[in-house]
Coordinates of C-alpha atoms and ligand atoms in Angstrom, one line a residue:
M8 CA -33.0 -110.0 86.2
K9 CA -31.7 -113.1 87.7
Y10 CA -29.9 -114.0 84.6
L11 CA -28.4 -110.4 84.2
F12 CA -27.0 -110.7 87.4
K13 CA -25.4 -114.0 86.9
I14 CA -23.9 -112.8 83.4
S15 CA -22.5 -109.5 85.3
A16 CA -21.0 -111.7 88.2
A17 CA -19.6 -114.2 85.4
L18 CA -17.9 -111.3 83.4
L19 CA -16.7 -109.6 86.6
L20 CA -15.2 -113.1 87.8
G21 CA -13.5 -113.7 84.3
T22 CA -12.1 -110.1 84.4
L23 CA -10.5 -110.4 88.0
S24 CA -9.3 -113.8 87.2
F25 CA -7.7 -112.7 84.0
Q26 CA -6.1 -109.8 85.8
K27 CA -4.4 -112.0 88.0
I28 CA -2.6 -113.9 85.4
D29 CA 0.5 -111.7 84.3
A30 CA 2.4 -111.9 81.0
Q31 CA 4.9 -114.4 82.4
K32 CA 2.3 -116.7 83.5
I33 CA 1.1 -117.1 80.0
Q34 CA 3.6 -118.2 77.6
K35 CA 3.6 -119.6 73.9
V36 CA 4.6 -123.2 73.8
N37 CA 4.4 -125.0 70.6
G38 CA 2.7 -121.8 69.1
K39 CA -0.2 -122.0 71.8
N40 CA -0.6 -120.0 74.6
S41 CA 0.0 -121.8 78.0
V42 CA -0.6 -121.0 81.4
N43 CA 2.1 -121.8 84.0
P44 CA 0.3 -123.0 87.1
Y45 CA 3.5 -123.4 89.0
Y46 CA 4.1 -119.7 89.1
S47 CA 3.5 -117.5 92.2
R48 CA 5.0 -114.5 93.8
T49 CA 3.7 -115.3 97.1
D50 CA 3.8 -119.1 97.5
T51 CA 7.4 -120.1 98.8
K52 CA 6.6 -124.0 98.8
I53 CA 9.3 -125.9 97.4
L54 CA 8.1 -127.3 93.9
K55 CA 9.0 -130.9 92.7
V56 CA 7.7 -130.9 88.9
S57 CA 8.9 -133.2 86.4
N58 CA 10.8 -131.7 83.2
A59 CA 7.6 -133.3 81.1
N60 CA 5.5 -131.1 83.0
W61 CA 7.8 -127.8 82.7
K62 CA 8.1 -128.5 78.9
K63 CA 4.3 -128.1 78.8
V64 CA 4.3 -124.7 80.7
L65 CA 7.7 -123.1 79.6
N66 CA 8.6 -121.6 76.4
E67 CA 11.1 -123.3 74.5
N68 CA 14.1 -121.0 75.3
L69 CA 13.3 -120.9 78.9
Y70 CA 12.9 -124.5 79.1
A71 CA 16.4 -125.2 77.4
V72 CA 18.1 -122.8 79.9
S73 CA 16.2 -123.8 83.0
R74 CA 15.7 -127.3 82.7
L75 CA 18.3 -128.4 80.1
N76 CA 21.4 -126.6 81.1
N77 CA 21.7 -124.5 78.0
T78 CA 23.4 -121.2 78.4
E79 CA 22.4 -118.0 76.5
M80 CA 25.3 -116.2 74.6
A81 CA 27.2 -113.8 76.2
F82 CA 26.2 -110.3 75.6
T83 CA 22.9 -111.1 74.1
G84 CA 20.7 -111.3 77.2
K85 CA 18.0 -108.4 77.8
Y86 CA 19.3 -107.9 81.4
N87 CA 23.2 -107.7 80.7
N88 CA 23.1 -103.9 80.1
F89 CA 20.2 -102.9 82.1
D90 CA 20.1 -101.0 85.1
G91 CA 16.4 -100.6 86.0
L92 CA 15.5 -100.1 89.8
G93 CA 13.4 -103.2 91.1
T94 CA 13.4 -107.0 91.7
Y95 CA 14.4 -109.8 89.8
Y96 CA 12.2 -113.0 90.2
C97 CA 12.6 -116.6 88.7
A98 CA 10.8 -116.6 85.4
A99 CA 9.9 -120.1 85.5
C100 CA 8.2 -120.2 89.2
G101 CA 7.9 -116.4 90.4
N102 CA 10.6 -116.9 93.3
A103 CA 12.1 -113.7 94.4
L104 CA 16.2 -113.6 93.6
F105 CA 17.8 -110.5 93.5
K106 CA 17.2 -106.7 94.1
S107 CA 18.5 -104.3 91.6
D108 CA 20.6 -102.7 94.5
A109 CA 22.9 -106.0 94.2
K110 CA 23.5 -106.0 90.6
F111 CA 26.7 -104.5 89.3
A112 CA 28.4 -103.7 85.9
S113 CA 30.3 -106.8 85.1
T114 CA 32.2 -107.4 81.9
C115 CA 31.3 -110.9 81.9
G116 CA 28.6 -110.8 79.2
W117 CA 25.7 -111.8 81.5
P118 CA 23.7 -109.9 84.4
S119 CA 25.6 -110.2 87.6
F120 CA 24.7 -109.8 91.3
F121 CA 26.8 -109.6 94.4
E122 CA 23.8 -111.4 96.7
T123 CA 20.5 -113.0 96.7
I124 CA 17.5 -111.5 98.4
R125 CA 17.4 -114.2 100.8
P126 CA 20.0 -117.1 101.5
Q127 CA 17.4 -119.6 100.5
S128 CA 16.4 -117.9 97.4
V129 CA 18.8 -120.0 95.5
I130 CA 20.7 -123.3 95.9
F131 CA 24.0 -124.4 94.6
K132 CA 25.4 -127.4 92.8
R133 CA 28.7 -128.5 91.9
D134 CA 29.4 -128.4 88.0
D135 CA 32.4 -130.2 86.6
S136 CA 31.1 -129.7 82.9
Y137 CA 33.6 -128.6 80.3
N138 CA 36.6 -130.0 82.5
M139 CA 36.0 -126.7 84.9
K140 CA 35.2 -126.7 88.6
R141 CA 32.2 -124.4 89.0
T142 CA 29.2 -123.9 91.1
E143 CA 25.7 -123.9 89.4
V144 CA 23.2 -121.7 90.9
L145 CA 19.5 -123.1 90.9
C146 CA 16.2 -121.5 92.0
G147 CA 15.6 -122.5 95.5
R148 CA 11.9 -123.1 95.0
C149 CA 11.6 -124.6 91.5
D150 CA 15.1 -126.1 90.9
A151 CA 15.3 -124.1 87.5
R152 CA 19.1 -123.4 86.6
L153 CA 19.9 -119.8 86.7
G154 CA 23.7 -119.6 85.9
H155 CA 26.9 -119.8 88.1
V156 CA 28.5 -118.2 91.0
F157 CA 32.0 -117.2 91.2
D158 CA 34.5 -115.6 93.8
D159 CA 35.5 -112.6 92.0
G160 CA 32.6 -110.3 92.6
P161 CA 32.7 -106.9 94.4
K162 CA 32.5 -106.2 98.1
P163 CA 30.7 -106.8 100.5
T164 CA 30.2 -110.5 99.4
R165 CA 32.9 -110.8 96.6
K166 CA 30.5 -113.1 95.0
R167 CA 29.3 -112.8 91.3
F168 CA 26.4 -114.5 90.6
C169 CA 26.4 -114.9 87.0
M170 CA 22.8 -115.3 85.6
N171 CA 20.9 -115.9 82.4
S172 CA 18.7 -113.3 81.4
I173 CA 16.1 -115.6 80.3
S174 CA 15.9 -117.3 83.5
L175 CA 15.0 -113.7 85.3
E176 CA 11.9 -111.6 85.1
F177 CA 12.3 -108.0 86.2
E178 CA 9.7 -105.8 87.9
P179 CA 10.3 -102.3 88.3
L180 CA 10.2 -100.8 91.8
N181 CA 7.2 -98.7 91.8
K182 CA 5.0 -101.7 90.7
S183 CA 6.5 -104.5 93.0
Q184 CA 5.9 -102.0 95.8
K185 CA 2.2 -101.9 95.4
Ligands
LIG204 FE1 12.1 -121.0 90.2

């Protein structure tokens, strides 16, 4: 009886802990499932994680964009032509970045937003690469590179946060409200 109780408790705990891990926390890295221990929708503590450690938990494409400054091809990202209602989180760490009501139909080929959820959702960094003067946008919690911001967006901010889809993780409204 005692053992039965222990086995039931272990199974229940196993189920509960599995349910806490959502799809974004588990990614295929070098062909194996890897849990991302830095991912949280509630913890806003700033992360200082080395690229070597990010490489162990992010899939190859997300690692290349978020840590090595790669950019996905225009018009290829999953959120470019997408108008679902909900919230966009950092795909690397779970930090809340944008609401869908700040997304607008931009012709640039990448998902575009006119404002972030909070001013500290992102941080900015000067980017002089390719002989251009641009402002890079990084996640305010984990420093992941998200894209760039330009001053040609719509009212009220006139900003255009031009993002890589792969750096974002969308959650529909009804689910994020629970
Ligand atoms: Fe992040």
